[in-house]
């Protein structure tokens, strides 16, 4: 007598994931955009000492991070994780691949437009990115609709996706305004709202919603209670909406949103640390090591925003982006990519007796250590350069030193990913790191 498995809230169904290449292409594109970000930061380092609001280097680096690196990776993660978490099927893998092509062209055009001070290129690029995002929204609408179960993590995915679309739409309006001037000089609430939607509504809510699921899974540790996840994610989401409204209504509502968002983010940090107390004994996985460090370092920008001046705020925002968002993303990829490759190889092996590698065998541990020990200090140096004030020589020196350290870590990271991908082709004998043939 056969029985049907009814997935519970803690169950994931890897078989529901799309083909390996769908999310993987987004991940690799994101890492290439991250390399481009570091190259632009090194090349244009002296410009960062100037006013950052209408600065070619700042605008290019910001969008290489938000749309190029983090945007690409998080979008790929949504394509990969939504069917797994919600027991659904991706509506169309072909549309997802088309989305990536349009997205990559759009981000590239936007960055070129920022660096050359040509708003037309920014508008063209932004239109491409938004077109790709609408394909993404269409794809995810039917994927969410086909879900056979709902958990809080899925609800936060929906809100994060809507925040992403809103961020891109408002950003495109700002780009048209830069060319035609129908809104006048854009500062204050309109610009702050754009940043809030992107960094908090899209990235932070994604990390809170998905991280509270993946960190205990990767540790491995006990899953966090559904009520806790709902409270943390709900506080973050409501805080972001309240903060956005407060930018236009008044300071009291804005600060209420700030404190709610802070409560949600601090709850996330507490949840991650609690998971470590319940985990099995043994060394921390590198994905968890990155996530824990990123979560703890989140306390620095959260504590420093209140008395911060304009230059210090720029450094803190950069540190929040690269250390917390970037560090968490890089860590998660160190587990997600090997698992995707492992699952692909297990499904498609032709020789049934062929040895399937363990996840920890798929790259050398010292590469993980190099990436981990280089990334966070490098980001700290770059953030210090942004906060250094009007001293152009000091700012450029710190930024370039930080870039050099990050590049060393990213090189080791890229080599680790390459070793993992070496196991992809089905029907070929597995070749493990350090084993000669």
Tab-separated table of C-alpha atoms in Angstrom, residues 11-420:
chain	number	residue	atom	x	y	z
A	11	UNK	CA	9.930	20.037	4.577
A	12	UNK	CA	11.643	21.093	1.371
A	13	UNK	CA	11.104	19.314	-1.934
A	14	UNK	CA	14.327	19.669	-4.002
A	15	UNK	CA	12.773	17.756	-6.899
A	16	UNK	CA	10.432	20.691	-7.515
A	17	UNK	CA	13.393	22.992	-8.299
A	18	UNK	CA	13.871	24.127	-11.919
A	19	UNK	CA	16.735	22.944	-14.102
A	20	UNK	CA	20.243	23.662	-12.821
A	21	UNK	CA	21.016	26.357	-15.371
A	22	UNK	CA	18.059	28.627	-14.519
A	23	UNK	CA	19.248	29.950	-11.169
A	24	UNK	CA	22.917	29.177	-11.776
A	25	UNK	CA	23.139	31.626	-14.676
A	26	UNK	CA	21.747	34.386	-12.458
A	27	UNK	CA	24.277	33.502	-9.738
A	28	UNK	CA	27.240	33.581	-12.118
A	29	UNK	CA	26.043	36.828	-13.717
A	30	UNK	CA	25.804	38.336	-10.241
A	31	UNK	CA	29.383	37.358	-9.405
A	32	UNK	CA	30.588	38.900	-12.695
A	33	UNK	CA	28.779	42.138	-11.845
A	34	UNK	CA	30.415	42.069	-8.403
A	35	UNK	CA	33.829	41.844	-10.084
A	36	UNK	CA	32.826	44.811	-12.275
A	37	UNK	CA	31.807	46.739	-9.143
A	38	UNK	CA	35.234	46.249	-7.594
A	39	UNK	CA	36.913	47.264	-10.855
A	40	UNK	CA	34.905	50.508	-11.067
A	41	UNK	CA	35.549	51.252	-7.374
A	42	UNK	CA	39.307	50.881	-7.892
A	43	UNK	CA	39.295	52.900	-11.132
A	44	UNK	CA	37.127	55.763	-9.866
A	45	UNK	CA	38.283	55.742	-6.212
A	46	UNK	CA	39.182	59.492	-6.040
A	47	UNK	CA	35.630	60.447	-7.090
A	48	UNK	CA	34.152	58.924	-3.954
A	49	UNK	CA	35.473	61.859	-1.936
A	50	UNK	CA	33.112	64.167	-3.845
A	51	UNK	CA	29.400	64.669	-3.162
A	52	UNK	CA	27.870	61.237	-3.600
A	53	UNK	CA	24.325	62.168	-4.662
A	54	UNK	CA	25.163	63.018	-8.287
A	55	UNK	CA	28.461	61.227	-8.533
A	56	UNK	CA	29.146	58.969	-11.540
A	57	UNK	CA	31.214	56.509	-9.501
A	58	UNK	CA	28.689	56.282	-6.659
A	59	UNK	CA	25.727	55.794	-8.991
A	60	UNK	CA	27.552	53.151	-11.047
A	61	UNK	CA	28.746	51.186	-8.003
A	62	UNK	CA	25.346	51.447	-6.307
A	63	UNK	CA	23.518	49.973	-9.293
A	64	UNK	CA	26.198	47.378	-9.962
A	65	UNK	CA	25.497	46.185	-6.429
A	66	UNK	CA	21.723	46.565	-6.191
A	67	UNK	CA	20.821	45.389	-9.700
A	68	UNK	CA	23.964	43.675	-10.969
A	69	UNK	CA	25.267	41.599	-8.065
A	70	UNK	CA	22.635	41.326	-5.325
A	71	UNK	CA	19.672	41.793	-7.664
A	72	UNK	CA	20.797	39.020	-10.018
A	73	UNK	CA	21.658	36.566	-7.237
A	74	UNK	CA	18.505	37.184	-5.206
A	75	UNK	CA	16.336	36.871	-8.321
A	76	UNK	CA	18.004	33.562	-9.151
A	77	UNK	CA	17.434	32.430	-5.568
A	78	UNK	CA	13.720	33.265	-5.837
A	79	UNK	CA	13.475	31.196	-9.036
A	80	UNK	CA	15.254	28.317	-7.282
A	81	UNK	CA	13.701	28.410	-3.807
A	82	UNK	CA	10.055	29.302	-4.440
A	83	UNK	CA	9.088	25.938	-5.995
A	84	UNK	CA	11.091	24.131	-3.290
A	85	UNK	CA	9.666	25.990	-0.281
A	86	UNK	CA	6.080	26.247	-1.516
A	87	UNK	CA	5.853	22.854	-3.222
A	88	UNK	CA	5.113	24.446	-6.586
A	89	UNK	CA	6.492	24.462	-10.131
A	90	UNK	CA	8.190	27.354	-11.922
A	91	UNK	CA	5.781	28.614	-14.563
A	92	UNK	CA	8.366	28.937	-17.362
A	93	UNK	CA	12.106	28.275	-17.383
A	94	UNK	CA	12.315	29.853	-20.846
A	95	UNK	CA	10.921	33.134	-19.517
A	96	UNK	CA	13.442	33.045	-16.666
A	97	UNK	CA	16.334	32.692	-19.137
A	98	UNK	CA	14.911	35.526	-21.270
A	99	UNK	CA	14.636	37.639	-18.108
A	100	UNK	CA	18.343	37.168	-17.404
A	101	UNK	CA	19.372	38.280	-20.893
A	102	UNK	CA	17.242	41.442	-20.781
A	103	UNK	CA	18.354	42.140	-17.198
A	104	UNK	CA	22.073	41.821	-17.963
A	105	UNK	CA	21.823	44.119	-21.002
A	106	UNK	CA	19.814	46.652	-19.001
A	107	UNK	CA	22.209	46.772	-16.038
A	108	UNK	CA	25.190	47.162	-18.374
A	109	UNK	CA	23.504	50.019	-20.256
A	110	UNK	CA	22.598	51.774	-16.989
A	111	UNK	CA	26.151	51.584	-15.641
A	112	UNK	CA	27.565	52.910	-18.918
A	113	UNK	CA	25.034	55.753	-18.775
A	114	UNK	CA	26.027	56.664	-15.215
A	115	UNK	CA	29.747	56.606	-15.969
A	116	UNK	CA	29.325	58.731	-19.107
A	117	UNK	CA	26.663	61.066	-17.660
A	118	UNK	CA	24.210	60.137	-20.422
A	119	UNK	CA	20.661	59.869	-18.981
A	120	UNK	CA	19.362	58.345	-22.241
A	121	UNK	CA	21.458	55.224	-21.630
A	122	UNK	CA	20.184	55.095	-18.053
A	123	UNK	CA	16.587	55.288	-19.302
A	124	UNK	CA	17.174	52.576	-21.929
A	125	UNK	CA	18.904	50.343	-19.402
A	126	UNK	CA	16.291	50.966	-16.714
A	127	UNK	CA	13.511	50.179	-19.191
A	128	UNK	CA	15.200	46.870	-20.029
A	129	UNK	CA	15.626	45.974	-16.354
A	130	UNK	CA	11.981	46.817	-15.608
A	131	UNK	CA	10.819	44.808	-18.644
A	132	UNK	CA	12.763	41.816	-17.359
A	133	UNK	CA	11.323	42.358	-13.886
A	134	UNK	CA	7.772	42.322	-15.289
A	135	UNK	CA	8.553	38.956	-16.914
A	136	UNK	CA	9.819	37.880	-13.494
A	137	UNK	CA	6.590	39.078	-11.848
A	138	UNK	CA	4.463	37.215	-14.424
A	139	UNK	CA	6.506	34.047	-13.924
A	140	UNK	CA	6.346	34.241	-10.140
A	141	UNK	CA	2.636	35.108	-10.056
A	142	UNK	CA	1.717	31.763	-11.579
A	143	UNK	CA	4.395	29.985	-9.535
A	144	UNK	CA	2.970	31.417	-6.312
A	145	UNK	CA	-0.536	30.641	-7.512
A	146	UNK	CA	0.375	26.965	-8.053
A	147	UNK	CA	1.755	26.584	-4.513
A	148	UNK	CA	0.397	23.490	-2.756
A	149	UNK	CA	1.233	24.819	0.711
A	150	UNK	CA	2.027	28.207	2.221
A	151	UNK	CA	4.579	29.079	4.887
A	152	UNK	CA	5.640	32.457	6.258
A	153	UNK	CA	8.860	32.333	4.247
A	154	UNK	CA	6.766	32.267	1.068
A	155	UNK	CA	4.701	35.246	2.179
A	156	UNK	CA	7.879	37.279	2.646
A	157	UNK	CA	9.052	36.223	-0.826
A	158	UNK	CA	5.849	37.717	-2.274
A	159	UNK	CA	6.314	41.040	-0.441
A	160	UNK	CA	9.992	41.185	-1.416
A	161	UNK	CA	9.181	40.610	-5.098
A	162	UNK	CA	6.576	43.404	-5.014
A	163	UNK	CA	9.159	45.690	-3.360
A	164	UNK	CA	11.603	44.853	-6.157
A	165	UNK	CA	9.112	45.827	-8.859
A	166	UNK	CA	8.230	49.038	-6.984
A	167	UNK	CA	11.920	49.928	-6.588
A	168	UNK	CA	12.583	49.541	-10.313
A	169	UNK	CA	9.461	51.461	-11.333
A	170	UNK	CA	10.283	54.427	-9.089
A	171	UNK	CA	13.939	54.310	-10.170
A	172	UNK	CA	12.895	54.564	-13.811
A	173	UNK	CA	10.703	57.578	-12.959
A	174	UNK	CA	13.750	59.213	-11.349
A	175	UNK	CA	15.829	58.454	-14.455
A	176	UNK	CA	13.231	60.099	-16.727
A	177	UNK	CA	13.168	63.066	-14.353
A	178	UNK	CA	16.952	63.387	-14.618
A	179	UNK	CA	16.540	63.818	-18.378
A	180	UNK	CA	13.287	65.830	-18.572
A	181	UNK	CA	13.200	67.541	-15.141
A	182	UNK	CA	9.436	67.252	-14.539
A	183	UNK	CA	9.978	66.624	-10.780
A	184	UNK	CA	12.762	69.144	-10.341
A	185	UNK	CA	15.787	68.385	-8.161
A	186	UNK	CA	15.233	64.986	-6.530
A	187	UNK	CA	16.565	64.671	-3.002
A	188	UNK	CA	15.086	63.891	0.385
A	189	UNK	CA	11.981	61.697	0.492
A	190	UNK	CA	11.878	60.529	-3.177
A	191	UNK	CA	15.497	59.365	-3.134
A	192	UNK	CA	15.252	57.959	0.400
A	193	UNK	CA	12.123	56.040	-0.609
A	194	UNK	CA	13.934	54.496	-3.564
A	195	UNK	CA	16.796	53.340	-1.326
A	196	UNK	CA	14.411	52.105	1.383
A	197	UNK	CA	12.413	49.987	-1.051
A	198	UNK	CA	15.577	48.495	-2.524
A	199	UNK	CA	17.753	47.831	0.508
A	200	UNK	CA	15.067	47.096	3.111
A	201	UNK	CA	11.986	46.029	1.148
A	202	UNK	CA	13.807	43.825	-1.356
A	203	UNK	CA	17.133	42.682	0.088
A	204	UNK	CA	16.616	42.820	3.855
A	205	UNK	CA	13.175	41.202	3.736
A	206	UNK	CA	14.488	38.464	1.436
A	207	UNK	CA	17.379	37.770	3.789
A	208	UNK	CA	15.122	37.750	6.850
A	209	UNK	CA	12.484	35.550	5.237
A	210	UNK	CA	14.774	33.061	3.522
A	211	UNK	CA	17.728	33.260	5.928
A	212	UNK	CA	15.623	32.148	8.892
A	213	UNK	CA	14.880	29.010	6.869
A	214	UNK	CA	18.295	28.312	5.380
A	215	UNK	CA	20.615	29.106	8.306
A	216	UNK	CA	19.099	26.446	10.610
A	217	UNK	CA	19.065	24.029	7.683
A	218	UNK	CA	22.734	24.608	6.839
A	219	UNK	CA	23.938	24.670	10.476
A	220	UNK	CA	22.221	22.076	10.904
A	221	UNK	CA	19.976	23.060	13.808
A	222	UNK	CA	16.362	23.090	14.954
A	223	UNK	CA	13.993	25.041	12.736
A	224	UNK	CA	12.836	28.308	14.232
A	225	UNK	CA	9.178	28.443	15.364
A	226	UNK	CA	6.725	29.691	12.747
A	227	UNK	CA	5.464	32.399	15.125
A	228	UNK	CA	8.973	33.746	15.562
A	229	UNK	CA	9.548	33.843	11.804
A	230	UNK	CA	6.193	35.570	11.327
A	231	UNK	CA	6.989	38.134	14.031
A	232	UNK	CA	10.458	38.961	12.735
A	233	UNK	CA	9.452	39.141	9.085
A	234	UNK	CA	6.225	40.962	9.903
A	235	UNK	CA	8.027	43.603	11.958
A	236	UNK	CA	10.518	44.137	9.137
A	237	UNK	CA	7.856	44.371	6.438
A	238	UNK	CA	5.492	46.635	8.406
A	239	UNK	CA	8.462	48.735	9.458
A	240	UNK	CA	9.510	49.303	5.839
A	241	UNK	CA	5.972	50.325	4.809
A	242	UNK	CA	5.670	52.631	7.836
A	243	UNK	CA	9.071	54.156	7.120
A	244	UNK	CA	8.083	54.844	3.514
A	245	UNK	CA	4.861	56.519	4.600
A	246	UNK	CA	6.720	58.503	7.256
A	247	UNK	CA	9.040	60.017	4.655
A	248	UNK	CA	6.028	61.931	3.329
A	249	UNK	CA	3.711	62.171	6.382
A	250	UNK	CA	6.041	63.226	9.178
A	251	UNK	CA	9.050	62.384	11.363
A	252	UNK	CA	7.030	60.582	14.046
A	253	UNK	CA	5.800	57.977	11.555
A	254	UNK	CA	9.216	57.705	9.964
A	255	UNK	CA	10.879	56.937	13.305
A	256	UNK	CA	8.159	54.433	14.146
A	257	UNK	CA	9.061	52.657	10.890
A	258	UNK	CA	12.762	52.854	11.701
A	259	UNK	CA	12.296	51.227	15.100
A	260	UNK	CA	10.004	48.496	13.727
A	261	UNK	CA	12.516	47.703	10.989
A	262	UNK	CA	15.349	47.666	13.520
A	263	UNK	CA	13.336	45.319	15.725
A	264	UNK	CA	12.859	42.959	12.792
A	265	UNK	CA	16.533	42.996	11.811
A	266	UNK	CA	17.665	42.510	15.410
A	267	UNK	CA	15.196	39.642	15.680
A	268	UNK	CA	16.820	38.097	12.614
A	269	UNK	CA	20.255	38.352	14.244
A	270	UNK	CA	18.843	36.827	17.432
A	271	UNK	CA	17.259	33.974	15.460
A	272	UNK	CA	20.535	33.192	13.705
A	273	UNK	CA	22.458	33.176	17.008
A	274	UNK	CA	19.767	31.022	18.650
A	275	UNK	CA	20.095	28.485	15.830
A	276	UNK	CA	23.782	28.096	16.634
A	277	UNK	CA	22.937	27.066	20.197
A	278	UNK	CA	20.827	24.154	18.962
A	279	UNK	CA	23.076	22.960	16.167
A	280	UNK	CA	24.947	19.708	16.036
A	281	UNK	CA	28.536	19.715	17.199
A	282	UNK	CA	31.264	20.218	14.620
A	283	UNK	CA	32.833	23.056	12.622
A	284	UNK	CA	30.563	25.686	11.138
A	285	UNK	CA	29.783	25.393	7.458
A	286	UNK	CA	31.214	28.350	5.501
A	287	UNK	CA	27.732	29.430	4.432
A	288	UNK	CA	26.705	29.689	8.094
A	289	UNK	CA	30.012	31.342	9.001
A	290	UNK	CA	29.370	34.092	6.437
A	291	UNK	CA	25.731	34.519	7.536
A	292	UNK	CA	26.572	34.732	11.244
A	293	UNK	CA	29.390	37.227	10.698
A	294	UNK	CA	27.203	39.324	8.392
A	295	UNK	CA	24.409	39.306	10.969
A	296	UNK	CA	26.690	40.378	13.814
A	297	UNK	CA	28.301	43.100	11.680
A	298	UNK	CA	24.803	44.391	10.898
A	299	UNK	CA	24.842	45.864	14.418
A	300	UNK	CA	27.530	48.374	13.353
A	301	UNK	CA	25.489	50.287	10.747
A	302	UNK	CA	22.313	49.960	12.839
A	303	UNK	CA	24.041	51.524	15.846
A	304	UNK	CA	25.825	54.175	13.802
A	305	UNK	CA	22.935	55.598	11.764
A	306	UNK	CA	21.495	57.780	14.522
A	307	UNK	CA	24.355	60.267	15.079
A	308	UNK	CA	25.765	59.930	11.571
A	309	UNK	CA	26.568	62.859	9.334
A	310	UNK	CA	26.320	62.761	5.561
A	311	UNK	CA	29.736	61.205	4.858
A	312	UNK	CA	29.489	58.682	7.682
A	313	UNK	CA	26.009	57.708	6.517
A	314	UNK	CA	27.417	56.911	3.061
A	315	UNK	CA	30.034	54.643	4.631
A	316	UNK	CA	27.460	52.937	6.859
A	317	UNK	CA	25.047	52.330	3.970
A	318	UNK	CA	27.907	50.841	1.944
A	319	UNK	CA	28.908	48.645	4.895
A	320	UNK	CA	25.292	47.516	5.339
A	321	UNK	CA	25.098	46.633	1.650
A	322	UNK	CA	28.433	44.874	1.173
A	323	UNK	CA	28.934	43.329	4.630
A	324	UNK	CA	25.394	42.326	5.586
A	325	UNK	CA	23.608	41.844	2.256
A	326	UNK	CA	26.710	40.901	0.237
A	327	UNK	CA	28.244	38.730	2.954
A	328	UNK	CA	25.002	36.816	3.519
A	329	UNK	CA	24.538	36.258	-0.216
A	330	UNK	CA	28.101	35.035	-0.748
A	331	UNK	CA	27.750	32.657	2.178
A	332	UNK	CA	24.444	31.193	1.027
A	333	UNK	CA	25.814	30.620	-2.465
A	334	UNK	CA	28.622	28.523	-1.008
A	335	UNK	CA	25.962	26.021	0.030
A	336	UNK	CA	23.235	26.536	-2.564
A	337	UNK	CA	25.476	26.081	-5.616
A	338	UNK	CA	27.080	22.818	-4.394
A	339	UNK	CA	23.659	21.457	-3.450
A	340	UNK	CA	22.205	22.343	-6.860
A	341	UNK	CA	25.156	20.733	-8.632
A	342	UNK	CA	25.009	17.678	-6.387
A	343	UNK	CA	21.283	17.244	-7.041
A	344	UNK	CA	21.769	17.672	-10.795
A	345	UNK	CA	24.543	15.109	-10.904
A	346	UNK	CA	22.602	12.647	-8.776
A	347	UNK	CA	19.579	12.904	-11.085
A	348	UNK	CA	21.485	12.647	-14.365
A	349	UNK	CA	24.339	10.242	-13.745
A	350	UNK	CA	24.602	7.560	-16.432
A	351	UNK	CA	26.795	5.178	-14.492
A	352	UNK	CA	24.717	4.158	-11.489
A	353	UNK	CA	27.794	2.947	-9.599
A	354	UNK	CA	29.612	6.254	-10.085
A	355	UNK	CA	30.588	7.867	-6.787
A	356	UNK	CA	28.490	10.924	-5.913
A	357	UNK	CA	30.499	13.520	-3.952
A	358	UNK	CA	29.541	14.836	-0.541
A	359	UNK	CA	28.880	18.586	-0.469
A	360	UNK	CA	32.013	19.247	1.615
A	361	UNK	CA	34.150	17.403	-0.947
A	362	UNK	CA	33.294	19.741	-3.779
A	363	UNK	CA	35.817	22.478	-3.000
A	364	UNK	CA	38.934	22.946	-0.920
A	365	UNK	CA	38.277	24.346	2.594
A	366	UNK	CA	41.230	26.734	2.414
A	367	UNK	CA	39.493	28.571	-0.432
A	368	UNK	CA	36.519	29.164	1.833
A	369	UNK	CA	38.813	30.508	4.540
A	370	UNK	CA	40.551	32.919	2.142
A	371	UNK	CA	37.218	34.243	0.866
A	372	UNK	CA	35.815	34.578	4.382
A	373	UNK	CA	38.869	36.262	5.946
A	374	UNK	CA	39.326	38.696	3.042
A	375	UNK	CA	35.771	39.825	2.327
A	376	UNK	CA	34.734	41.538	5.544
A	377	UNK	CA	38.026	43.417	6.240
A	378	UNK	CA	38.128	44.545	2.599
A	379	UNK	CA	34.580	45.884	2.811
A	380	UNK	CA	35.422	47.661	6.089
A	381	UNK	CA	38.358	49.440	4.424
A	382	UNK	CA	36.188	50.568	1.508
A	383	UNK	CA	33.470	51.822	3.883
A	384	UNK	CA	36.112	53.731	5.875
A	385	UNK	CA	37.247	55.355	2.634
A	386	UNK	CA	33.717	56.546	1.887
A	387	UNK	CA	33.397	57.955	5.403
A	388	UNK	CA	36.822	59.633	5.301
A	389	UNK	CA	35.373	63.016	4.385
A	390	UNK	CA	36.844	65.347	1.789
A	391	UNK	CA	40.389	63.997	2.021
A	392	UNK	CA	40.629	62.627	-1.517
A	393	UNK	CA	44.034	60.958	-1.100
A	394	UNK	CA	43.025	59.143	2.102
A	395	UNK	CA	39.621	58.130	0.706
A	396	UNK	CA	41.083	56.791	-2.542
A	397	UNK	CA	43.860	54.933	-0.705
A	398	UNK	CA	41.468	53.198	1.689
A	399	UNK	CA	39.033	52.294	-1.074
A	400	UNK	CA	41.735	50.840	-3.314
A	401	UNK	CA	43.269	48.906	-0.432
A	402	UNK	CA	39.836	47.504	0.398
A	403	UNK	CA	39.235	46.563	-3.229
A	404	UNK	CA	42.571	44.730	-3.364
A	405	UNK	CA	41.688	42.682	-0.262
A	406	UNK	CA	38.185	41.913	-1.580
A	407	UNK	CA	39.588	40.867	-4.965
A	408	UNK	CA	41.888	38.358	-3.248
A	409	UNK	CA	38.905	36.893	-1.438
A	410	UNK	CA	36.700	36.953	-4.525
A	411	UNK	CA	39.424	35.177	-6.522
A	412	UNK	CA	39.479	32.322	-4.000
A	413	UNK	CA	35.682	32.334	-4.001
A	414	UNK	CA	35.531	32.105	-7.804
A	415	UNK	CA	37.996	29.201	-7.780
A	416	UNK	CA	35.848	27.415	-5.180
A	417	UNK	CA	32.760	27.872	-7.366
A	418	UNK	CA	34.723	26.610	-10.389
A	419	UNK	CA	35.659	23.457	-8.508
A	420	UNK	CA	32.017	22.869	-7.692
